[in-house]
Structures are given as structure tokens and as C-alpha cells.
Amino acid sequence: MTTASGSRPHRTPADLRTDLWLRRLTRSADARARLVCLPHAGGSANFFFPFADSLPATVEAYAIQYPGRQDRRTEPCLTTVEELADAVYPVLRQGLPGLPLILLGHSMGAIVAFEVATRMEASGTGSPLGLIASGRRAPSIHTVETVHQRDDAGLVAEIRRLSGTDDALLDDPEIREMLLPALRADYRAIETYPGPAGPPLNCPVSVFVGDDDPRVSLDEADAWRHHTQGDFARHIFPGGHFYLRDSPREFTTTLTRELSRLCGSTAP
């Protein structure tokens, strides 16, 4: 079955299974909040596993697995940020009740996390404790990008430039064929994102950015301050778009400090 535009129909929020979307990274009996990590274009929940052991006991961490990749590769990809946020928001409501949430998104995931936070606040059911936006310019800064319209070779070239995927995987024809549909769908989603439609967030926003990121300037990262009425902080790391891998110790140290600060707001 296809829609009038020729695309495959997507799940509605009522159809969502939270176990497909949510992958637990850590457990903690002392958790005062849950950290939800949203990956970059073409990324998966596994991207965040290497950092999990360094997280403080004050949080219990999860990562989002988007459809169209790895164990969800037979599902149709979502091709707009709005679809992704509309799907993730009810998953968090249904799958993670109780403790307050902190959202962390890298690259495309930062914009999806921002839109999820917007939906949380608009619903009146509660604001996240904070949003950590990593490796992404502010939502209101629009740049014309057409990577999703390139042929396969052009799409692969962009991924190599950003060092987001192991070259050995991209060199394997079978693996590359499995990766490309999700990559193209995600690039389409982020490159056609129209920008925020609602007011600034009420929750604090922290921005993490590499000092040599070819896709995000420091001024573009700093512009996130206009998207919150709460506290704002910017943290600069040595490295490029995937500074998290370039400077893992600096990243986890700063992340732990931010999480501890945000979780402190839950204390009586």
C-alpha cells in the first residue's frame, strides 16, 4: 500500500511498540532522572553504548532506535523531523513513566530532541529537565543542503567527510546497501526541516560542539541560546563533527557534570 505521494505509510503513534524504539544503556537503583539519547543521521542506538559506562549513577540511560536500520531495517524509514518527533514523544510517555527526562541528541538527533521537548512542554504534562544539543546548529538557522538528493556515491562521500561511519563498512557493498536507505531518509528529514514553529523552550539548553566541525560554526551553536527561556551553556571540544569519538574523555567528563547539575534540580 502507498500513499498519494507514492511513499509507504508510516506507523501512527498508537501503533508504536516502545520496546522497538527504546534501548536501555544503563541501570541504576539510585537514578533520579532518565537520559534519552537520540542519534545522528544514519545512526543507531548502539552509537551511545561506548559512553554508557562513564555515566553517573544519578541517571538511567536509554537510546532511541529509529526504524529502517539494524534490527528495524525492514520497517519504513521516517523522512521528516516532525514524523520522528511525533513518534518518539508518545514512546517516551508510554515507555518511561515516573522519573523526569533529560534529552541528548547528536546532529540530526539534536533537532529531533528539540522537537520532542517542544511537544512535551506543549502537552502540559511536564518539561524535560534539560536538553543537550550536540553537533548541530540552532533550529532557527536554515542552510540549503541537498545531500539527500545525491547519488549513492555522493552520499557516501559526505559520510566519509564527516567520519561518522567506519570506512570498512562503507567499503563493503552489502553493508553499504543496507546503510544507504536510512542515511538518505535521515538526510532528507534534517535537510527539509522547516525550523521551529512554537515558542522557546522553558527547560535549560546545553550545546556541545567540536571546534573543527565542518557543519557547525561556534556562532551557529551559540544561537541555541535564543531557543530557551531557561539557562544556556555552550561547551567546546577538540575535534570535528564526531568530536565525541575524537575526545571521549572530555565529552564524558562534561556530560557527567551537566547531568549531575540537571539532576540536582530534582532534589527536595
CSV table of N, CA, C and O in Angstrom, one decimal, residues 92-153:
chain,number,residue,atom,x,y,z
A,92,LEU,N,8.2,7.9,24.7
A,92,LEU,CA,8.7,8.3,26.0
A,92,LEU,C,7.6,8.4,27.1
A,92,LEU,O,7.9,8.0,28.2
A,93,ARG,N,6.5,8.9,26.7
A,93,ARG,CA,5.4,8.9,27.6
A,93,ARG,C,4.9,7.5,28.1
A,93,ARG,O,4.7,7.3,29.3
A,94,GLN,N,4.8,6.6,27.1
A,94,GLN,CA,4.4,5.3,27.4
A,94,GLN,C,5.4,4.4,28.1
A,94,GLN,O,5.2,3.6,29.0
A,95,GLY,N,6.7,4.5,27.6
A,95,GLY,CA,7.7,3.6,27.9
A,95,GLY,C,8.6,4.0,29.1
A,95,GLY,O,9.2,3.2,29.7
A,96,LEU,N,8.6,5.3,29.5
A,96,LEU,CA,9.4,5.8,30.5
A,96,LEU,C,8.7,6.7,31.5
A,96,LEU,O,9.0,7.9,31.7
A,97,PRO,N,7.6,6.1,32.1
A,97,PRO,CA,6.9,7.0,33.1
A,97,PRO,C,7.7,7.1,34.4
A,97,PRO,O,8.6,6.3,34.7
A,98,GLY,N,7.3,8.0,35.2
A,98,GLY,CA,7.9,8.1,36.6
A,98,GLY,C,9.0,9.2,36.7
A,98,GLY,O,8.7,10.4,37.0
A,99,LEU,N,10.2,8.8,36.4
A,99,LEU,CA,11.3,9.8,36.6
A,99,LEU,C,11.3,10.8,35.5
A,99,LEU,O,10.9,10.6,34.3
A,100,PRO,N,11.8,12.0,35.8
A,100,PRO,CA,11.9,13.1,34.8
A,100,PRO,C,13.0,12.7,33.7
A,100,PRO,O,13.9,11.8,34.0
A,101,LEU,N,12.9,13.4,32.6
A,101,LEU,CA,13.8,13.0,31.4
A,101,LEU,C,14.8,14.2,31.1
A,101,LEU,O,14.4,15.3,31.3
A,102,ILE,N,15.9,13.8,30.7
A,102,ILE,CA,16.9,14.7,30.1
A,102,ILE,C,17.1,14.1,28.6
A,102,ILE,O,17.3,12.9,28.4
A,103,LEU,N,17.1,15.0,27.7
A,103,LEU,CA,17.2,14.6,26.3
A,103,LEU,C,18.6,15.0,25.8
A,103,LEU,O,19.0,16.2,25.9
A,104,LEU,N,19.3,14.1,25.1
A,104,LEU,CA,20.6,14.3,24.5
A,104,LEU,C,20.5,13.9,23.0
A,104,LEU,O,20.2,12.7,22.8
A,105,GLY,N,20.7,14.8,22.1
A,105,GLY,CA,20.7,14.5,20.7
A,105,GLY,C,21.9,14.9,20.0
A,105,GLY,O,22.4,16.0,20.3
A,106,HIS,N,22.5,14.0,19.1
A,106,HIS,CA,23.6,14.4,18.4
A,106,HIS,C,23.3,14.7,16.9
A,106,HIS,O,22.6,13.9,16.3
A,107,SER,N,23.7,15.8,16.4
A,107,SER,CA,23.5,16.2,15.0
A,107,SER,C,22.0,16.2,14.7
A,107,SER,O,21.2,16.9,15.3
A,108,MET,N,21.5,15.4,13.7
A,108,MET,CA,20.1,15.4,13.5
A,108,MET,C,19.3,15.1,14.8
A,108,MET,O,18.2,15.6,15.0
A,109,GLY,N,19.8,14.2,15.6
A,109,GLY,CA,19.2,13.9,16.9
A,109,GLY,C,19.0,15.1,17.8
A,109,GLY,O,18.0,15.1,18.6
A,110,ALA,N,19.8,16.1,17.7
A,110,ALA,CA,19.6,17.3,18.5
A,110,ALA,C,18.3,18.0,18.1
A,110,ALA,O,17.6,18.5,19.0
A,111,ILE,N,18.0,18.0,16.8
A,111,ILE,CA,16.8,18.7,16.3
A,111,ILE,C,15.6,17.9,16.7
A,111,ILE,O,14.5,18.4,17.1
A,112,VAL,N,15.7,16.5,16.5
A,112,VAL,CA,14.6,15.7,16.9
A,112,VAL,C,14.3,15.8,18.4
A,112,VAL,O,13.2,15.9,18.9
A,113,ALA,N,15.4,15.9,19.2
A,113,ALA,CA,15.2,16.0,20.7
A,113,ALA,C,14.6,17.4,21.0
A,113,ALA,O,13.7,17.5,21.9
A,114,PHE,N,15.0,18.4,20.3
A,114,PHE,CA,14.4,19.8,20.5
A,114,PHE,C,12.9,19.7,20.2
A,114,PHE,O,12.1,20.2,20.9
A,115,GLU,N,12.5,19.0,19.1
A,115,GLU,CA,11.1,18.9,18.8
A,115,GLU,C,10.3,18.1,19.8
A,115,GLU,O,9.1,18.3,20.1
A,116,VAL,N,11.0,17.0,20.3
A,116,VAL,CA,10.3,16.2,21.3
A,116,VAL,C,10.1,17.1,22.6
A,116,VAL,O,9.0,17.0,23.2
A,117,ALA,N,11.1,17.8,23.0
A,117,ALA,CA,11.0,18.7,24.1
A,117,ALA,C,9.9,19.7,23.9
A,117,ALA,O,9.1,20.0,24.8
A,118,THR,N,9.7,20.2,22.7
A,118,THR,CA,8.7,21.2,22.4
A,118,THR,C,7.3,20.5,22.6
A,118,THR,O,6.4,21.1,23.1
A,119,ARG,N,7.2,19.3,22.2
A,119,ARG,CA,5.9,18.5,22.3
A,119,ARG,C,5.6,18.3,23.8
A,119,ARG,O,4.5,18.3,24.2
A,120,MET,N,6.7,17.9,24.5
A,120,MET,CA,6.5,17.7,26.0
A,120,MET,C,5.9,18.9,26.7
A,120,MET,O,5.0,18.9,27.4
A,121,GLU,N,6.5,20.1,26.4
A,121,GLU,CA,6.1,21.3,27.0
A,121,GLU,C,4.7,21.8,26.5
A,121,GLU,O,3.9,22.2,27.3
A,122,ALA,N,4.4,21.6,25.2
A,122,ALA,CA,3.1,22.0,24.7
A,122,ALA,C,2.0,21.1,25.2
A,122,ALA,O,0.8,21.6,25.3
A,123,SER,N,2.3,19.9,25.6
A,123,SER,CA,1.3,19.0,26.1
A,123,SER,C,0.8,19.3,27.5
A,123,SER,O,-0.3,18.9,27.9
A,124,GLY,N,1.6,20.1,28.2
A,124,GLY,CA,1.3,20.4,29.6
A,124,GLY,C,1.5,19.3,30.6
A,124,GLY,O,1.2,19.4,31.8
A,125,THR,N,2.2,18.2,30.1
A,125,THR,CA,2.4,17.1,31.0
A,125,THR,C,3.8,17.2,31.7
A,125,THR,O,4.2,16.3,32.5
A,126,GLY,N,4.6,18.2,31.4
A,126,GLY,CA,5.9,18.4,32.0
A,126,GLY,C,7.0,18.7,31.0
A,126,GLY,O,7.0,18.2,29.9
A,127,SER,N,7.9,19.4,31.5
A,127,SER,CA,9.1,19.8,30.7
A,127,SER,C,10.2,18.8,31.0
A,127,SER,O,10.3,18.3,32.1
A,128,PRO,N,11.1,18.6,30.0
A,128,PRO,CA,12.3,17.8,30.4
A,128,PRO,C,13.2,18.6,31.4
A,128,PRO,O,13.1,19.9,31.4
A,129,LEU,N,14.0,17.9,32.1
A,129,LEU,CA,15.0,18.6,33.0
A,129,LEU,C,15.9,19.5,32.2
A,129,LEU,O,16.5,20.5,32.7
A,130,GLY,N,16.2,19.0,31.0
A,130,GLY,CA,17.2,19.7,30.2
A,130,GLY,C,17.3,19.1,28.8
A,130,GLY,O,16.9,17.9,28.6
A,131,LEU,N,17.8,19.9,27.9
A,131,LEU,CA,18.1,19.4,26.5
A,131,LEU,C,19.6,19.7,26.3
A,131,LEU,O,20.1,20.8,26.5
A,132,ILE,N,20.3,18.6,25.9
A,132,ILE,CA,21.7,18.7,25.5
A,132,ILE,C,21.8,18.5,24.0
A,132,ILE,O,21.5,17.4,23.5
A,133,ALA,N,22.1,19.6,23.3
A,133,ALA,CA,22.2,19.6,21.8
A,133,ALA,C,23.6,19.5,21.4
A,133,ALA,O,24.4,20.4,21.6
A,134,SER,N,24.0,18.4,20.7
A,134,SER,CA,25.3,18.1,20.3
A,134,SER,C,25.5,18.1,18.8
A,134,SER,O,24.7,17.6,18.1
A,135,GLY,N,26.6,18.9,18.4
A,135,GLY,CA,27.0,18.8,17.0
A,135,GLY,C,25.9,19.3,16.0
A,135,GLY,O,25.8,18.7,14.9
A,136,ARG,N,25.2,20.3,16.4
A,136,ARG,CA,24.1,20.8,15.5
A,136,ARG,C,23.9,22.3,15.7
A,136,ARG,O,23.9,22.8,16.8
A,137,ARG,N,23.7,23.0,14.6
A,137,ARG,CA,23.4,24.4,14.7
A,137,ARG,C,22.0,24.6,15.2
A,137,ARG,O,21.2,23.7,15.2
A,138,ALA,N,21.7,25.8,15.6
A,138,ALA,CA,20.4,26.1,16.2
A,138,ALA,C,19.3,25.8,15.2
A,138,ALA,O,19.4,26.0,14.0
A,139,PRO,N,18.1,25.5,15.7
A,139,PRO,CA,17.0,25.1,14.9
A,139,PRO,C,16.5,26.2,13.9
A,139,PRO,O,16.0,25.9,12.8
A,140,SER,N,16.7,27.4,14.3
A,140,SER,CA,16.2,28.6,13.5
A,140,SER,C,17.2,28.9,12.4
A,140,SER,O,16.8,29.7,11.5
A,141,ILE,N,18.4,28.4,12.4
A,141,ILE,CA,19.4,28.7,11.3
A,141,ILE,C,19.2,27.8,10.1
A,141,ILE,O,19.4,26.5,10.3
A,142,HIS,N,18.7,28.3,9.0
A,142,HIS,CA,18.4,27.5,7.9
A,142,HIS,C,19.6,27.6,6.8
A,142,HIS,O,20.0,28.7,6.5
A,143,THR,N,20.0,26.5,6.4
A,143,THR,CA,21.1,26.4,5.3
A,143,THR,C,20.6,25.4,4.3
A,143,THR,O,20.1,24.3,4.6
A,144,VAL,N,20.7,25.8,3.0
A,144,VAL,CA,20.2,25.0,1.9
A,144,VAL,C,21.2,23.8,1.8
A,144,VAL,O,22.4,24.1,1.5
A,145,GLU,N,20.8,22.6,2.0
A,145,GLU,CA,21.6,21.4,1.8
A,145,GLU,C,20.8,20.4,1.0
A,145,GLU,O,19.6,20.2,1.2
A,146,THR,N,21.5,19.7,0.2
A,146,THR,CA,20.9,18.7,-0.7
A,146,THR,C,21.6,17.4,-0.8
A,146,THR,O,21.6,16.7,-1.8
A,147,VAL,N,22.2,17.0,0.3
A,147,VAL,CA,22.9,15.7,0.3
A,147,VAL,C,22.0,14.5,0.0
A,147,VAL,O,22.4,13.6,-0.7
A,148,HIS,N,20.7,14.6,0.5
A,148,HIS,CA,19.8,13.5,0.3
A,148,HIS,C,19.4,13.4,-1.2
A,148,HIS,O,18.9,12.3,-1.6
A,149,GLN,N,19.7,14.4,-2.0
A,149,GLN,CA,19.4,14.3,-3.4
A,149,GLN,C,20.6,13.7,-4.3
A,149,GLN,O,20.5,13.5,-5.5
A,150,ARG,N,21.7,13.5,-3.6
A,150,ARG,CA,22.9,13.0,-4.4
A,150,ARG,C,22.7,11.5,-4.7
A,150,ARG,O,21.9,10.8,-4.1
A,151,ASP,N,23.5,11.1,-5.6
A,151,ASP,CA,23.5,9.6,-5.9
A,151,ASP,C,24.3,8.9,-4.7
A,151,ASP,O,24.8,9.6,-3.8
A,152,ASP,N,24.3,7.6,-4.8
A,152,ASP,CA,24.9,6.8,-3.7
A,152,ASP,C,26.3,7.2,-3.4
A,152,ASP,O,26.7,7.3,-2.3
A,153,ALA,N,27.1,7.4,-4.5
A,153,ALA,CA,28.5,7.8,-4.3
A,153,ALA,C,28.6,9.1,-3.6
A,153,ALA,O,29.5,9.3,-2.7
